[in-house]
């Protein structure tokens, strides 16, 4: 049997809802190792957010599809492109 996408495969095989399966796929994509176009290993997206959160001047890291926003204690923010 073929599946339209990974979330559909997970939902069918585990009995989970398609929404839950889609969320699992997003977590997997965010935490899986990545590579650039020449094959060099890049850190997982959430690994970069973790490293940024260790910076002493940031109190919050907002993670978006293509960028992250680092919020300072004074309320100012810095956008970091992916």
Short mmCIF file of N, CA and C in Angstrom, two decimals:
data_model
loop_
_atom_site.label_atom_id
_atom_site.label_comp_id
_atom_site.label_asym_id
_atom_site.label_seq_id
_atom_site.Cartn_x
_atom_site.Cartn_y
_atom_site.Cartn_z
N UNK A 1 0.84 -1.18 0.00
CA UNK A 1 0.00 0.00 0.00
C UNK A 1 0.89 1.24 0.00
N UNK A 2 0.55 2.20 -0.84
CA UNK A 2 1.30 3.45 -0.89
C UNK A 2 0.69 4.50 0.01
N UNK A 3 1.47 5.44 0.43
CA UNK A 3 1.01 6.53 1.29
C UNK A 3 1.38 7.85 0.64
N UNK A 4 0.51 8.84 0.83
CA UNK A 4 0.72 10.16 0.22
C UNK A 4 1.92 10.88 0.82
N UNK A 5 2.15 10.66 2.10
CA UNK A 5 3.26 11.34 2.77
C UNK A 5 3.65 10.56 4.03
N UNK A 6 4.69 11.01 4.69
CA UNK A 6 5.20 10.32 5.87
C UNK A 6 4.18 10.33 7.01
N UNK A 7 3.49 11.45 7.19
CA UNK A 7 2.50 11.54 8.27
C UNK A 7 1.39 10.51 8.08
N UNK A 8 0.95 10.31 6.85
CA UNK A 8 -0.09 9.33 6.57
C UNK A 8 0.40 7.91 6.89
N UNK A 9 1.64 7.62 6.55
CA UNK A 9 2.23 6.32 6.87
C UNK A 9 2.24 6.08 8.38
N UNK A 10 2.71 7.07 9.13
CA UNK A 10 2.78 6.94 10.59
C UNK A 10 1.38 6.78 11.18
N UNK A 11 0.43 7.59 10.73
CA UNK A 11 -0.94 7.52 11.25
C UNK A 11 -1.56 6.15 10.99
N UNK A 12 -1.36 5.62 9.81
CA UNK A 12 -1.94 4.33 9.46
C UNK A 12 -1.31 3.18 10.24
N UNK A 13 0.01 3.20 10.37
CA UNK A 13 0.69 2.08 11.03
C UNK A 13 0.60 2.12 12.55
N UNK A 14 0.43 3.31 13.14
CA UNK A 14 0.37 3.41 14.61
C UNK A 14 -1.03 3.59 15.14
N UNK A 15 -1.97 3.97 14.29
CA UNK A 15 -3.32 4.24 14.74
C UNK A 15 -3.48 5.64 15.31
N UNK A 16 -2.46 6.46 15.21
CA UNK A 16 -2.52 7.85 15.69
C UNK A 16 -3.30 8.70 14.69
N UNK A 17 -3.70 9.87 15.13
CA UNK A 17 -4.38 10.79 14.21
C UNK A 17 -3.36 11.35 13.22
N UNK A 18 -3.85 11.82 12.09
CA UNK A 18 -2.96 12.41 11.09
C UNK A 18 -2.28 13.65 11.65
N UNK A 19 -3.00 14.43 12.47
CA UNK A 19 -2.42 15.62 13.08
C UNK A 19 -1.26 15.29 14.00
N UNK A 20 -1.45 14.25 14.85
CA UNK A 20 -0.36 13.82 15.74
C UNK A 20 0.83 13.32 14.94
N UNK A 21 0.54 12.57 13.88
CA UNK A 21 1.62 12.05 13.04
C UNK A 21 2.38 13.19 12.36
N UNK A 22 1.66 14.21 11.91
CA UNK A 22 2.31 15.36 11.27
C UNK A 22 3.22 16.09 12.26
N UNK A 23 2.79 16.20 13.51
CA UNK A 23 3.62 16.83 14.53
C UNK A 23 4.89 16.01 14.78
N UNK A 24 4.77 14.68 14.78
CA UNK A 24 5.95 13.82 14.94
C UNK A 24 6.94 14.03 13.79
N UNK A 25 6.41 14.17 12.59
CA UNK A 25 7.28 14.41 11.43
C UNK A 25 8.02 15.73 11.59
N UNK A 26 7.33 16.77 12.06
CA UNK A 26 7.98 18.07 12.26
C UNK A 26 9.10 17.98 13.30
N UNK A 27 8.86 17.25 14.39
CA UNK A 27 9.90 17.07 15.41
C UNK A 27 11.09 16.34 14.81
N UNK A 28 10.82 15.30 14.03
CA UNK A 28 11.90 14.56 13.39
C UNK A 28 12.72 15.43 12.45
N UNK A 29 12.04 16.26 11.68
CA UNK A 29 12.76 17.15 10.76
C UNK A 29 13.61 18.16 11.51
N UNK A 30 13.12 18.62 12.66
CA UNK A 30 13.84 19.64 13.42
C UNK A 30 15.03 19.06 14.18
N UNK A 31 14.99 17.78 14.50
CA UNK A 31 16.05 17.20 15.32
C UNK A 31 17.01 16.30 14.53
N UNK A 32 16.67 15.96 13.31
CA UNK A 32 17.52 15.08 12.50
C UNK A 32 18.77 15.81 12.01
N UNK A 33 19.87 15.08 11.87
CA UNK A 33 21.07 15.70 11.30
C UNK A 33 20.80 16.18 9.87
N UNK A 34 21.49 17.23 9.47
CA UNK A 34 21.30 17.78 8.13
C UNK A 34 22.63 17.85 7.41
N UNK A 35 22.58 18.10 6.11
CA UNK A 35 23.80 18.28 5.32
C UNK A 35 23.57 19.40 4.32
N UNK A 36 24.64 20.13 3.98
CA UNK A 36 24.51 21.18 2.97
C UNK A 36 24.65 20.56 1.58
N UNK A 37 24.68 21.39 0.55
CA UNK A 37 24.68 20.88 -0.82
C UNK A 37 25.94 20.11 -1.20
N UNK A 38 27.04 20.33 -0.50
CA UNK A 38 28.26 19.59 -0.80
C UNK A 38 28.49 18.43 0.17
N UNK A 39 27.50 18.13 1.00
CA UNK A 39 27.58 16.98 1.89
C UNK A 39 28.18 17.22 3.25
N UNK A 40 28.53 18.45 3.58
CA UNK A 40 29.08 18.75 4.90
C UNK A 40 27.94 18.67 5.93
N UNK A 41 28.24 18.08 7.07
CA UNK A 41 27.24 17.89 8.11
C UNK A 41 26.92 19.23 8.77
N UNK A 42 25.63 19.51 8.92
CA UNK A 42 25.15 20.70 9.62
C UNK A 42 24.43 20.26 10.89
N UNK A 43 24.41 21.09 11.93
CA UNK A 43 23.68 20.71 13.14
C UNK A 43 22.17 20.73 12.88
N UNK A 44 21.44 19.95 13.65
CA UNK A 44 19.99 19.96 13.57
C UNK A 44 19.49 21.35 13.92
N UNK A 45 18.35 21.73 13.39
CA UNK A 45 17.83 23.07 13.60
C UNK A 45 17.66 23.40 15.08
N UNK A 46 17.12 22.48 15.85
CA UNK A 46 16.92 22.76 17.27
C UNK A 46 18.23 22.76 18.05
N UNK A 47 19.27 22.14 17.53
CA UNK A 47 20.58 22.20 18.17
C UNK A 47 21.11 23.64 18.14
N UNK A 48 20.89 24.31 17.04
CA UNK A 48 21.32 25.71 16.96
C UNK A 48 20.54 26.57 17.96
N UNK A 49 19.26 26.32 18.11
CA UNK A 49 18.45 27.05 19.09
C UNK A 49 18.95 26.77 20.51
N UNK A 50 19.31 25.52 20.77
CA UNK A 50 19.84 25.17 22.09
C UNK A 50 21.12 25.94 22.39
N UNK A 51 22.02 25.99 21.40
CA UNK A 51 23.28 26.72 21.59
C UNK A 51 23.02 28.21 21.82
N UNK A 52 22.07 28.78 21.05
CA UNK A 52 21.75 30.20 21.24
C UNK A 52 21.15 30.45 22.63
N UNK A 53 20.38 29.50 23.13
CA UNK A 53 19.76 29.69 24.45
C UNK A 53 20.78 29.72 25.58
N UNK A 54 21.97 29.22 25.35
CA UNK A 54 23.03 29.24 26.36
C UNK A 54 23.71 30.60 26.45
N UNK A 55 23.48 31.47 25.47
CA UNK A 55 24.08 32.81 25.48
C UNK A 55 23.51 33.59 26.65
N UNK A 56 24.34 34.20 27.47
CA UNK A 56 23.86 34.85 28.69
C UNK A 56 22.93 36.04 28.48
N UNK A 57 22.97 36.68 27.33
CA UNK A 57 22.12 37.87 27.16
C UNK A 57 20.74 37.55 26.58
N UNK A 58 20.48 36.30 26.18
CA UNK A 58 19.18 35.94 25.63
C UNK A 58 18.33 35.25 26.69
N UNK A 59 17.07 35.68 26.82
CA UNK A 59 16.18 35.04 27.78
C UNK A 59 15.17 34.13 27.10
N UNK A 60 15.03 34.25 25.77
CA UNK A 60 14.04 33.47 25.04
C UNK A 60 14.50 33.30 23.60
N UNK A 61 14.30 32.11 23.06
CA UNK A 61 14.59 31.85 21.65
C UNK A 61 13.29 31.39 21.00
N UNK A 62 12.82 32.14 20.00
CA UNK A 62 11.63 31.75 19.24
C UNK A 62 12.10 31.07 17.96
N UNK A 63 11.59 29.86 17.69
CA UNK A 63 12.02 29.09 16.52
C UNK A 63 10.92 29.09 15.48
N UNK A 64 11.25 29.54 14.27
CA UNK A 64 10.32 29.56 13.14
C UNK A 64 10.88 28.69 12.02
N UNK A 65 10.12 28.51 10.97
CA UNK A 65 10.54 27.65 9.86
C UNK A 65 11.87 28.08 9.25
N UNK A 66 12.08 29.37 9.03
CA UNK A 66 13.28 29.82 8.34
C UNK A 66 14.18 30.72 9.17
N UNK A 67 13.81 30.98 10.41
CA UNK A 67 14.63 31.85 11.24
C UNK A 67 14.37 31.60 12.71
N UNK A 68 15.17 32.24 13.54
CA UNK A 68 14.99 32.22 14.99
C UNK A 68 15.09 33.66 15.48
N UNK A 69 14.36 33.96 16.54
CA UNK A 69 14.42 35.29 17.14
C UNK A 69 14.94 35.12 18.56
N UNK A 70 16.02 35.83 18.87
CA UNK A 70 16.62 35.80 20.19
C UNK A 70 16.18 37.06 20.94
N UNK A 71 15.50 36.87 22.06
CA UNK A 71 14.96 38.00 22.83
C UNK A 71 15.87 38.25 24.02
N UNK A 72 16.25 39.52 24.17
CA UNK A 72 17.12 39.92 25.29
C UNK A 72 16.27 40.32 26.49
N UNK A 73 16.90 40.43 27.65
CA UNK A 73 16.18 40.77 28.88
C UNK A 73 15.58 42.17 28.84
N UNK A 74 16.13 43.06 28.01
CA UNK A 74 15.56 44.40 27.91
C UNK A 74 14.38 44.45 26.91
N UNK A 75 14.03 43.31 26.33
CA UNK A 75 12.91 43.24 25.40
C UNK A 75 13.29 43.38 23.94
N UNK A 76 14.51 43.77 23.66
CA UNK A 76 14.94 43.88 22.27
C UNK A 76 15.16 42.48 21.71
N UNK A 77 15.13 42.36 20.40
CA UNK A 77 15.24 41.06 19.76
C UNK A 77 16.20 41.12 18.58
N UNK A 78 16.81 39.98 18.29
CA UNK A 78 17.72 39.82 17.16
C UNK A 78 17.20 38.63 16.34
N UNK A 79 16.98 38.84 15.04
CA UNK A 79 16.56 37.74 14.19
C UNK A 79 17.78 37.06 13.61
N UNK A 80 17.79 35.74 13.68
CA UNK A 80 18.88 34.94 13.15
C UNK A 80 18.32 34.10 12.00
N UNK A 81 18.86 34.32 10.81
CA UNK A 81 18.39 33.56 9.64
C UNK A 81 18.92 32.14 9.71
N UNK A 82 18.16 31.20 9.21
CA UNK A 82 18.58 29.79 9.19
C UNK A 82 19.64 29.56 8.16
#
